[in-house]
Coordinates of C-alpha atoms in Angstrom, one line a residue:
Chain L
M1 CA 90.3 155.9 135.5
I2 CA 86.5 157.0 135.5
N3 CA 84.7 154.2 134.8
K4 CA 82.5 154.5 131.8
F5 CA 79.7 152.8 132.8
L6 CA 79.1 153.7 136.4
G7 CA 80.3 157.7 135.2
F8 CA 82.5 157.9 138.6
K9 CA 86.0 156.3 139.6
P10 CA 85.3 153.2 142.3
D11 CA 87.1 153.3 145.6
E12 CA 89.3 150.2 144.6
K13 CA 90.1 149.4 148.1
L14 CA 86.5 148.2 148.2
L15 CA 86.5 145.6 145.1
P16 CA 87.1 142.1 145.6
S17 CA 90.7 141.5 145.0
Q18 CA 91.2 140.2 141.6
T19 CA 94.6 138.7 142.8
V20 CA 95.3 135.3 142.7
T21 CA 98.0 133.6 145.3
T22 CA 98.2 130.5 147.1
D23 CA 95.9 131.6 150.1
T24 CA 92.7 132.6 147.7
V25 CA 89.7 130.7 148.5
I26 CA 87.3 129.5 145.9
D27 CA 83.9 129.0 147.2
L28 CA 81.3 129.3 144.4
S29 CA 78.7 129.3 147.2
S30 CA 80.4 132.8 148.0
H31 CA 78.7 134.0 144.5
K32 CA 81.9 135.9 144.3
Y33 CA 83.2 133.3 141.6
Q34 CA 81.5 132.2 138.6
K35 CA 82.5 128.3 136.6
I36 CA 82.2 128.5 133.0
W37 CA 83.2 125.4 130.4
L38 CA 84.7 126.8 126.9
G39 CA 84.5 124.0 124.8
P40 CA 85.0 121.5 123.3
N41 CA 85.2 123.4 120.9
H42 CA 87.9 124.4 118.1
P43 CA 88.8 127.7 118.7
G44 CA 90.9 128.6 116.3
V45 CA 93.2 125.9 115.3
T46 CA 94.2 124.1 118.2
G47 CA 91.7 121.2 118.2
N48 CA 89.1 120.1 120.4
M49 CA 89.6 120.2 124.0
S50 CA 87.5 122.2 126.2
V51 CA 88.8 124.8 129.7
E52 CA 87.0 124.5 132.9
L53 CA 87.3 128.1 134.1
T54 CA 86.4 129.6 137.4
V55 CA 86.5 133.3 137.2
Q56 CA 85.6 136.5 139.2
G57 CA 83.9 138.8 136.9
N58 CA 86.3 138.6 133.6
T59 CA 89.4 137.6 135.3
I60 CA 90.5 133.5 135.6
M61 CA 90.9 132.3 139.3
K62 CA 91.5 128.9 138.1
A63 CA 92.0 127.1 134.9
K64 CA 91.8 123.2 134.0
T65 CA 92.0 121.6 130.9
H66 CA 90.2 118.9 129.8
V67 CA 91.2 116.1 127.4
G68 CA 89.6 113.0 125.8
Y69 CA 87.0 114.3 123.3
L70 CA 89.8 112.7 120.5
H71 CA 90.8 110.1 122.0
R72 CA 91.3 106.7 120.0
G73 CA 94.3 104.9 121.4
F74 CA 96.0 105.2 119.1
E75 CA 99.4 103.9 121.2
K76 CA 97.3 100.7 122.3
L77 CA 96.0 100.1 118.6
I78 CA 100.0 99.8 117.2
E79 CA 101.0 97.2 119.9
R80 CA 98.6 94.8 118.0
R81 CA 99.8 95.8 114.3
L82 CA 102.6 94.7 112.0
F83 CA 105.8 97.1 112.2
V84 CA 105.0 98.4 108.8
Q85 CA 100.8 98.8 109.9
G86 CA 101.8 100.7 112.4
F87 CA 102.2 103.6 109.7
P88 CA 98.8 104.6 108.9
T89 CA 97.8 104.7 112.6
S90 CA 100.5 106.8 114.1
I91 CA 100.3 109.6 111.4
R92 CA 96.9 110.4 112.8
M93 CA 98.3 110.8 116.4
C94 CA 99.4 115.1 115.1
V95 CA 96.9 116.1 112.2
A96 CA 98.7 119.4 112.3
E97 CA 102.1 118.0 110.9
P98 CA 101.4 113.7 110.1
D99 CA 104.4 113.8 108.5
T100 CA 106.7 114.0 112.1
N101 CA 105.3 110.8 113.3
E102 CA 106.0 109.0 110.0
Y103 CA 109.9 109.9 110.0
L104 CA 109.7 109.2 114.5
I105 CA 108.4 105.6 113.7
A106 CA 110.2 104.9 110.5
R107 CA 113.7 106.5 112.1
S108 CA 113.1 104.0 115.5
T109 CA 112.4 101.1 113.7
E110 CA 115.5 101.5 111.5
E111 CA 117.7 101.6 114.9
L112 CA 116.2 99.2 116.4
S113 CA 116.9 96.9 113.4
G114 CA 120.2 97.5 112.5
Y115 CA 118.9 99.3 109.3
A116 CA 120.0 103.3 110.6
D117 CA 122.6 103.8 108.1
A118 CA 121.0 101.9 105.5
V119 CA 118.5 104.7 104.2
P120 CA 120.3 106.1 100.9
E121 CA 121.2 109.9 100.6
Y122 CA 119.0 111.0 98.2
A123 CA 116.0 109.4 100.1
N124 CA 116.8 111.8 103.2
W125 CA 116.8 114.7 101.4
L126 CA 113.4 114.0 100.4
R127 CA 112.3 112.8 103.7
M128 CA 113.6 116.5 104.6
L129 CA 111.6 117.9 102.7
S130 CA 108.4 116.6 103.2
L131 CA 108.8 117.9 106.8
E132 CA 109.9 121.1 105.8
M133 CA 106.5 121.3 103.8
A134 CA 104.9 120.0 106.5
R135 CA 106.3 122.3 108.7
L136 CA 105.1 125.3 106.1
Q137 CA 102.0 123.8 105.9
G138 CA 101.4 124.1 109.6
L139 CA 102.7 128.0 109.5
L140 CA 100.8 129.1 106.9
R141 CA 98.0 128.0 109.1
G142 CA 99.1 128.9 112.6
V143 CA 100.8 132.4 112.2
P144 CA 97.6 133.7 111.0
G145 CA 95.9 131.6 113.1
Q146 CA 96.8 133.8 115.6
G147 CA 95.3 137.2 114.2
G148 CA 92.3 135.2 114.2
T149 CA 91.7 134.8 117.8
F150 CA 91.8 139.0 117.7
A151 CA 89.4 138.9 115.0
L152 CA 91.8 139.2 112.1
G153 CA 89.8 136.4 110.1
I154 CA 91.2 137.6 106.6
G155 CA 94.8 136.0 107.7
V156 CA 93.4 133.0 108.1
Q157 CA 91.8 132.7 105.2
W158 CA 94.8 133.4 102.7
G159 CA 96.6 131.0 105.0
V160 CA 94.1 128.2 104.3
Y161 CA 94.3 128.9 100.4
L162 CA 98.6 129.1 100.6
R163 CA 98.5 125.5 102.9
D164 CA 96.2 124.2 99.9
L165 CA 99.1 124.7 97.6
I166 CA 101.4 123.2 99.7
L167 CA 98.9 120.3 100.5
D168 CA 98.8 120.1 96.5
R169 CA 102.7 119.9 96.2
F170 CA 102.1 116.8 98.9
E171 CA 99.1 115.3 96.7
E172 CA 101.7 115.6 93.6
L173 CA 104.5 113.6 95.5
T174 CA 102.5 111.2 97.9
G175 CA 99.1 110.7 96.5
A176 CA 97.6 112.2 99.6
R177 CA 97.0 115.5 100.9
V178 CA 96.9 115.3 105.1
Y179 CA 98.0 112.1 105.8
H180 CA 100.8 111.3 103.4
M181 CA 102.4 107.9 104.5
Y182 CA 105.5 109.3 102.3
I183 CA 108.4 108.1 105.0
I184 CA 108.5 104.6 105.4
P185 CA 111.5 102.4 106.7
G186 CA 114.4 102.5 104.7
G187 CA 113.5 105.6 102.4
V188 CA 110.5 107.1 101.1
R189 CA 107.7 105.8 99.1
G190 CA 108.1 108.0 95.5
N191 CA 110.5 109.9 93.7
L192 CA 109.9 113.9 92.8
P193 CA 107.6 114.3 89.9
E194 CA 108.7 116.1 86.7
G195 CA 108.7 119.7 87.3
F196 CA 108.1 119.5 91.3
K197 CA 110.6 121.9 92.3
K198 CA 109.4 124.4 89.5
R199 CA 105.5 124.3 90.8
M200 CA 107.0 124.3 94.4
E201 CA 109.1 127.4 93.0
E202 CA 106.2 129.1 91.7
N203 CA 104.0 128.6 95.3
L204 CA 107.4 129.9 97.7
V205 CA 107.0 132.6 95.8
E206 CA 103.1 133.8 96.1
I207 CA 103.5 132.3 99.7
D208 CA 106.5 135.3 100.3
E209 CA 104.5 138.1 99.3
F210 CA 101.6 136.6 102.2
I211 CA 104.7 136.8 104.6
I212 CA 104.8 140.4 103.3
R213 CA 100.7 141.3 103.4
I214 CA 100.8 139.3 106.9
K215 CA 102.9 141.6 108.4
K216 CA 101.5 144.4 107.8
L217 CA 97.7 142.8 108.6
M218 CA 99.0 141.4 111.8
F219 CA 102.2 143.7 113.2
H220 CA 101.6 147.0 111.9
N221 CA 98.0 146.4 113.6
S222 CA 97.0 148.6 116.7
V223 CA 94.4 145.6 118.0
F224 CA 96.8 142.6 117.7
K225 CA 99.8 145.2 119.5
T226 CA 97.4 146.3 122.0
R227 CA 96.1 142.8 123.3
A228 CA 99.0 140.3 122.5
V229 CA 101.9 142.6 123.6
G230 CA 102.5 141.3 127.3
L231 CA 99.9 138.4 127.3
G232 CA 100.6 135.1 128.3
I233 CA 104.3 135.7 129.2
I234 CA 106.5 132.8 129.6
T235 CA 109.9 133.5 131.2
P236 CA 113.2 131.6 130.8
D237 CA 113.4 130.2 134.0
M238 CA 109.6 128.5 133.2
V239 CA 111.4 126.6 130.4
D240 CA 112.7 123.6 132.3
K241 CA 110.1 123.6 134.9
Y242 CA 107.3 123.3 132.7
G243 CA 109.1 121.1 129.9
I244 CA 109.0 124.2 127.3
V245 CA 110.3 123.7 123.6
G246 CA 110.1 124.9 120.5
T247 CA 108.8 128.6 119.5
N248 CA 107.9 129.3 123.1
A249 CA 111.6 128.7 124.7
R250 CA 112.7 130.7 121.9
A251 CA 110.4 133.7 121.7
C252 CA 111.7 134.2 125.6
G253 CA 115.5 133.8 124.8
V254 CA 115.9 130.2 125.2
K255 CA 117.3 128.7 122.2
R256 CA 116.9 125.3 121.7
D257 CA 116.1 123.8 118.4
V258 CA 116.7 119.9 117.7
R259 CA 117.8 120.5 114.1
K260 CA 120.9 122.6 115.7
D261 CA 121.4 120.6 119.0
N262 CA 121.0 117.2 118.1
P263 CA 121.1 117.5 114.3
Y264 CA 119.2 114.6 112.2
L265 CA 119.2 114.0 108.4
Y266 CA 120.7 116.6 107.0
Y267 CA 119.9 119.8 108.7
D268 CA 123.9 120.5 109.6
K269 CA 124.2 120.8 106.0
L270 CA 121.6 123.8 105.6
D271 CA 122.3 127.6 106.7
F272 CA 120.3 128.3 109.0
D273 CA 119.6 130.1 112.7
P274 CA 116.4 129.4 114.6
P275 CA 114.6 133.4 115.6
T276 CA 114.3 134.3 118.6
A277 CA 113.1 136.8 121.1
T278 CA 113.1 138.2 124.3
E279 CA 109.9 139.4 125.5
G280 CA 108.2 135.6 126.1
D281 CA 104.8 137.0 125.1
V282 CA 101.9 136.0 122.9
Y283 CA 103.2 138.8 120.1
A284 CA 106.8 137.8 120.5
R285 CA 105.5 134.1 120.2
T286 CA 103.5 135.3 116.8
W287 CA 106.8 137.4 115.6
V288 CA 109.0 134.4 116.3
R289 CA 107.0 132.1 114.4
W290 CA 106.2 134.4 111.8
Q291 CA 110.1 134.7 111.1
E292 CA 110.0 130.7 110.8
L293 CA 107.9 131.3 108.5
I294 CA 110.2 132.9 106.1
Q295 CA 113.0 130.7 107.5
T296 CA 111.1 127.4 106.3
V297 CA 110.4 128.9 102.8
D298 CA 114.6 129.6 102.5
L299 CA 115.1 125.7 104.2
I300 CA 113.0 124.5 101.5
R301 CA 114.9 126.3 98.8
Q302 CA 117.9 125.4 100.2
I303 CA 117.2 122.0 100.4
M304 CA 115.4 121.6 96.4
D305 CA 119.5 123.5 95.8
K306 CA 121.6 121.3 97.7
M307 CA 119.8 117.8 97.2
P308 CA 121.1 115.4 94.3
E309 CA 119.0 115.4 91.2
T310 CA 118.5 111.6 91.3
G311 CA 119.1 108.5 93.7
D312 CA 118.0 105.7 95.6
I313 CA 114.9 106.4 97.6
R314 CA 114.5 103.2 99.3
A315 CA 117.2 100.6 101.2
K316 CA 116.2 96.9 100.4
M317 CA 114.3 95.9 103.7
P318 CA 113.1 92.9 105.5
N319 CA 109.8 91.3 103.8
V320 CA 107.5 93.6 106.1
L321 CA 105.3 90.5 106.8
N322 CA 107.7 88.6 108.8
W323 CA 109.7 91.6 110.1
K324 CA 110.9 91.0 113.9
I325 CA 112.7 93.3 115.7
A326 CA 115.1 92.0 118.7
K327 CA 114.4 93.4 121.9
G328 CA 115.2 97.0 122.6
E329 CA 114.2 100.2 123.2
T330 CA 114.8 104.1 121.5
Y331 CA 114.2 107.6 122.1
V332 CA 114.3 109.4 118.5
R333 CA 112.9 113.3 118.6
L334 CA 112.9 115.8 115.7
E335 CA 111.9 119.5 115.6
S336 CA 108.2 119.9 114.5
G337 CA 106.7 123.6 114.4
R338 CA 105.9 123.1 118.1
G339 CA 108.8 121.8 118.9
E340 CA 110.6 118.4 120.2
Y341 CA 108.6 115.9 119.3
G342 CA 109.6 112.6 120.3
M343 CA 108.8 108.9 120.2
Y344 CA 109.9 106.2 122.9
Y345 CA 109.8 102.8 120.9
V346 CA 110.2 99.4 122.6
T347 CA 110.4 96.2 121.0
D348 CA 110.3 92.5 122.3
G349 CA 111.5 90.4 119.5
S350 CA 108.1 89.9 118.3
D351 CA 106.9 91.3 115.0
K352 CA 104.8 94.2 116.5
P353 CA 105.9 97.3 119.2
R354 CA 106.0 96.4 122.4
R355 CA 105.1 99.9 122.9
I356 CA 105.3 103.6 121.6
N357 CA 105.0 106.4 123.3
L358 CA 104.5 109.9 121.3
R359 CA 105.9 112.9 123.2
G360 CA 104.2 115.6 121.6
P361 CA 104.9 119.6 122.9
S362 CA 101.4 119.7 123.9
Y363 CA 101.6 117.4 126.6
N364 CA 103.4 120.5 128.9
H365 CA 102.4 123.1 126.5
A366 CA 98.4 122.9 127.0
I367 CA 98.1 121.3 130.4
A368 CA 100.3 121.8 133.1
L369 CA 101.7 125.2 131.5
F370 CA 98.6 126.7 129.7
E371 CA 96.8 126.1 133.2
D372 CA 99.4 127.8 135.0
M373 CA 99.2 131.0 132.3
L374 CA 95.9 131.4 132.4
V375 CA 95.5 132.0 136.3
G376 CA 95.2 136.2 136.2
A377 CA 94.4 136.4 132.9
D378 CA 91.1 137.9 130.8
V379 CA 88.6 135.4 129.9
A380 CA 88.5 136.9 126.5
D381 CA 92.2 136.0 125.7
V382 CA 92.1 132.1 126.7
H383 CA 91.8 131.6 123.0
A384 CA 94.9 133.4 122.2
I385 CA 96.5 132.1 124.7
M386 CA 96.0 128.9 124.2
V387 CA 96.7 129.2 120.3
S388 CA 99.7 130.9 121.1
V389 CA 101.0 128.2 122.7
Q390 CA 100.1 125.4 120.1
S391 CA 97.9 123.5 121.9
C392 CA 97.0 120.4 119.7
P393 CA 94.9 118.2 121.7
P394 CA 95.3 114.8 119.2
E395 CA 99.3 114.5 120.2
I396 CA 97.9 114.4 124.3
E397 CA 95.6 111.9 123.8
R398 CA 97.3 109.5 121.4
Chain Y
M1 CA 128.0 110.7 129.7
K2 CA 130.3 107.9 130.5
T3 CA 131.7 109.7 133.3
I4 CA 128.0 110.5 134.6
I5 CA 126.7 107.2 134.2
E6 CA 129.7 105.8 136.1
K7 CA 129.4 108.2 138.8
L8 CA 125.3 107.1 138.9
N9 CA 126.2 103.9 138.9
S10 CA 128.8 103.9 142.1
K11 CA 126.0 105.9 143.8
Y12 CA 123.2 103.8 142.6
N13 CA 124.0 100.6 141.6
L14 CA 122.4 100.7 138.2
Q15 CA 121.3 97.6 136.5
E16 CA 120.7 96.6 132.4
I17 CA 123.4 99.8 131.1
V18 CA 122.8 100.3 127.2
Y19 CA 124.5 103.0 125.4
Q20 CA 121.7 103.3 122.6
R21 CA 123.6 106.1 120.7
D22 CA 126.4 108.2 121.7
N23 CA 124.0 110.8 123.2
L24 CA 121.1 108.4 124.6
V25 CA 121.7 105.9 127.4
F26 CA 119.5 103.6 129.2
A27 CA 119.5 101.9 132.8
A28 CA 118.0 100.6 135.8
I29 CA 117.6 101.5 138.9
N30 CA 116.0 100.3 141.8
K31 CA 112.6 101.7 143.1
E32 CA 113.7 103.3 146.4
N33 CA 116.6 104.9 144.4
A34 CA 114.8 105.6 142.0
I35 CA 113.4 109.9 142.4
D36 CA 116.8 110.3 144.3
A37 CA 118.6 110.0 141.3
V38 CA 116.5 111.8 139.1
T39 CA 116.9 114.5 141.6
Y40 CA 120.3 114.3 141.5
L41 CA 120.7 114.5 137.9
R42 CA 118.5 117.4 137.5
D43 CA 120.1 119.3 140.5
Y44 CA 123.9 117.9 139.8
E45 CA 124.0 116.9 136.7
G46 CA 122.4 119.6 134.3
F47 CA 119.8 117.3 133.4
S48 CA 117.1 119.9 133.5
H49 CA 114.8 118.7 130.8
F50 CA 112.4 116.2 131.5
V51 CA 111.3 114.6 128.4
L52 CA 109.3 111.8 129.1
M53 CA 107.5 109.6 132.0
S54 CA 106.1 106.2 130.3
C55 CA 105.8 103.1 131.1
V56 CA 105.8 99.4 129.8
D57 CA 103.7 96.4 130.3
W58 CA 106.0 93.3 130.9
I59 CA 103.1 91.2 131.6
E60 CA 104.9 88.3 131.3
D61 CA 107.6 89.0 133.8
G62 CA 104.7 90.3 136.1
K63 CA 106.2 93.7 136.3
F64 CA 105.7 97.2 135.1
Q65 CA 108.7 99.6 133.9
L66 CA 108.5 102.9 134.4
L67 CA 110.8 105.2 132.9
Y68 CA 111.4 108.5 133.7
L69 CA 113.5 109.9 130.2
L70 CA 115.9 113.3 131.5
N71 CA 117.6 115.1 128.8
N72 CA 120.8 117.3 129.3
P73 CA 120.4 120.5 127.2
T74 CA 124.5 121.8 127.9
L75 CA 125.5 118.2 127.2
K76 CA 122.6 117.3 124.2
S77 CA 122.4 113.5 125.5
D78 CA 119.4 112.1 127.2
L79 CA 119.2 109.5 130.4
G80 CA 116.3 106.8 130.2
L81 CA 116.2 105.7 133.7
K82 CA 113.9 102.0 134.4
V83 CA 112.5 101.3 137.1
Y84 CA 110.6 98.2 137.5
I85 CA 107.8 98.0 140.1
D86 CA 105.5 94.6 141.1
R87 CA 102.3 94.5 139.0
N88 CA 100.3 93.4 141.7
N89 CA 100.9 96.9 143.6
P90 CA 101.8 99.1 141.2
E91 CA 102.6 101.9 143.4
M92 CA 105.4 104.3 142.8
V93 CA 107.0 107.8 144.8
S94 CA 105.7 110.6 143.4
A95 CA 108.2 113.1 141.3
H96 CA 105.6 116.2 140.7
H97 CA 107.5 118.1 143.2
L98 CA 110.5 118.1 140.2
W99 CA 108.9 119.2 137.6
K100 CA 105.5 121.0 136.7
Q101 CA 104.4 118.6 133.9
I102 CA 104.9 115.2 136.3
W103 CA 101.7 115.6 137.6
T104 CA 99.9 115.0 134.2
Y105 CA 102.3 112.4 133.3
Q106 CA 101.4 110.5 136.7
R107 CA 97.6 111.1 136.4
E108 CA 97.8 109.4 133.0
L109 CA 99.9 106.7 134.2
K110 CA 97.3 106.0 136.8
E111 CA 94.7 105.8 134.5
A112 CA 96.2 104.2 132.0
F113 CA 98.1 101.4 134.0
G114 CA 96.6 101.4 137.1
I115 CA 99.7 102.8 138.8
N116 CA 99.5 104.9 142.0
F117 CA 101.3 107.8 142.8
P118 CA 100.1 108.8 146.4
G119 CA 100.3 112.5 147.4
S120 CA 100.6 113.4 143.2
P121 CA 97.8 116.0 142.6
R122 CA 94.9 115.4 140.7
V123 CA 96.0 111.4 140.5
D124 CA 92.5 110.2 140.7
E125 CA 90.9 112.8 138.0
N126 CA 90.2 111.3 134.3
F127 CA 92.7 111.9 132.1
V128 CA 91.2 111.0 128.0
V129 CA 88.8 108.1 129.0
E130 CA 85.2 109.2 131.0
G131 CA 83.5 107.0 133.5
W132 CA 85.9 104.2 132.5
T133 CA 85.1 100.9 134.3
D134 CA 86.9 97.9 132.6
I135 CA 90.8 97.2 133.1
P136 CA 92.9 100.1 132.8
H137 CA 93.0 100.5 129.2
M138 CA 96.7 100.4 128.0
R139 CA 97.7 97.0 130.1
R140 CA 98.5 94.2 128.3
D141 CA 95.5 92.3 129.4
F142 CA 92.8 94.5 127.9
D143 CA 92.0 93.2 124.6
T144 CA 91.0 96.4 122.3
H145 CA 89.1 93.9 119.6
E146 CA 87.3 91.8 122.4
Y147 CA 86.3 95.1 123.8
A148 CA 85.2 96.9 120.5
Q149 CA 83.4 93.9 119.2
K150 CA 81.5 93.9 122.4
T151 CA 81.1 97.5 122.9
Y152 CA 80.1 98.8 119.5
F153 CA 77.2 98.0 117.6
P154 CA 78.0 95.3 114.8
R155 CA 77.3 96.5 111.3
G156 CA 75.5 93.9 109.4
D157 CA 76.7 94.8 105.9
R158 CA 80.5 95.5 106.5
K159 CA 82.9 93.6 105.0
T160 CA 86.7 92.9 106.9
N161 CA 89.6 92.2 104.9
D162 CA 92.4 90.6 107.3
P163 CA 95.0 93.2 107.0
A164 CA 97.9 90.7 107.0
E165 CA 96.2 88.6 104.5
Y166 CA 95.3 91.8 102.3
M167 CA 98.4 93.1 102.4
R168 CA 99.9 90.0 101.6
K169 CA 97.9 89.7 98.3
K170 CA 98.8 92.9 97.2
L171 CA 102.7 93.2 97.9
Y172 CA 103.8 89.3 97.3
P173 CA 101.0 87.8 95.2
N174 CA 103.5 85.4 94.0
Q175 CA 105.0 84.3 97.0
P176 CA 103.6 80.7 98.4
I177 CA 102.2 81.2 102.2
T178 CA 104.8 79.1 104.0
A179 CA 102.8 76.5 106.8
K180 CA 104.7 79.5 109.9
Q181 CA 103.5 82.1 108.8
R182 CA 99.6 80.5 108.8
K183 CA 100.2 79.2 112.5
D184 CA 101.5 82.7 112.9
D185 CA 98.7 84.5 111.2
K186 CA 96.3 82.2 113.8

């Protein structure tokens, strides 16, 4: 192809090689390479982290993820707090879907203290409803956010508006918009307000329209298609090698979903089949997430239809100020919008957790995987790949 | 899972086997056999998904407990292998060659607990606390409260409530405080 700036086609043999191999020696003093820092910023919707890039022209030769800009020592702080005091701290470990932390910490304490079966049925349905609402608000920001990395900013604004509607529902259900502290040991904090289901259905109808519009905006857009197809490919053999989970795995054909593989709450009573794709590129991952948007709306409707009209919302639990849990350990997981999200929880017989360790999908996706995916990519595509693997630094730094 | 645990037990002599759930088992293994067993589980028993690597500081026993949590996607079951290492000489064989994400865990454990993994890529690079000079921040003997008081400028007009006392007043206003609780609070 004729280079429009040079006016002729250069001899490619004379150009420096841009193929990165294990033998490639990157010598910055040779002036063939340049080091640039991307961040710490908030490119799109992924939180604060930075990437140290070594580039040759526009091609990335080496990448390093740097985290630590959000480290607040949550896991350490929880070790100094009573079991119930860990809640306000733990939910801040993931801004995108804080409710997932509530469920994990509640479930872990219930399991280790022998109250795993004590949670009333109605409370478990409410837990499932709040988890699916959390997934929905995350997808409403995440799916158009992928378009945002290719300058399709309008979709992000639509998504933010609709996410706000779900946050309104959260506010009337829990009293808070982002950090809800709704799921607590033994059940949930409150019942559905009167008319909640009707108002939720009105929001879902509006979201249905958005889903169609976002399809036209992104998947019928030539810029999006040209840039996203073939970009940032994850192959099935990479899934176990890198610990890839969630939509990142499903978009390359590896169908893993904790809701199906290890059903928790009442997911086995819901009718759904996680969407998959085979291409494993940015386009496929976005397409799978778009289909999950449709599925999540459907799941919320199913939950509202199938849940009992009323019931107990909490089991009687020990006095939270004198609650001691015998020595033990467990690992509890759920399927967040970004994939398997788990918590390793250790108790030592005292009134505080001995250790909690969060396992967020971003820990693998945003460091080991992301660094390797960037090699050979164009500088302009860094944000697109970053958003497509759904990196979320708060869950890395804890 | 039972068959796998029995096989693993006869091969590596496991200790402290706990069936936490039908699909979740924890067991302790000797430091010398740990990486061998993890490799065996990955290559022969289908535990292809590495879930988590973690550490618990049992300061009273002078030990760190490392955890290798593996998942078998076919059996949909988890196995947590625990390894106790000496707190005074915290070093463990690296497992970075087994899964791509392991070097990140080892790098974090080096920073947070001071456990060394010789040969692990970038193990000495900072992870989340750049320029940290205190003792590793996740060790039990690192006192966050003392650190905060020492490091951050105190705000004169700040009112501080004791969380336990505040919650007691809010949640159980009519409940008398027992002598034991008072002692525990101290």
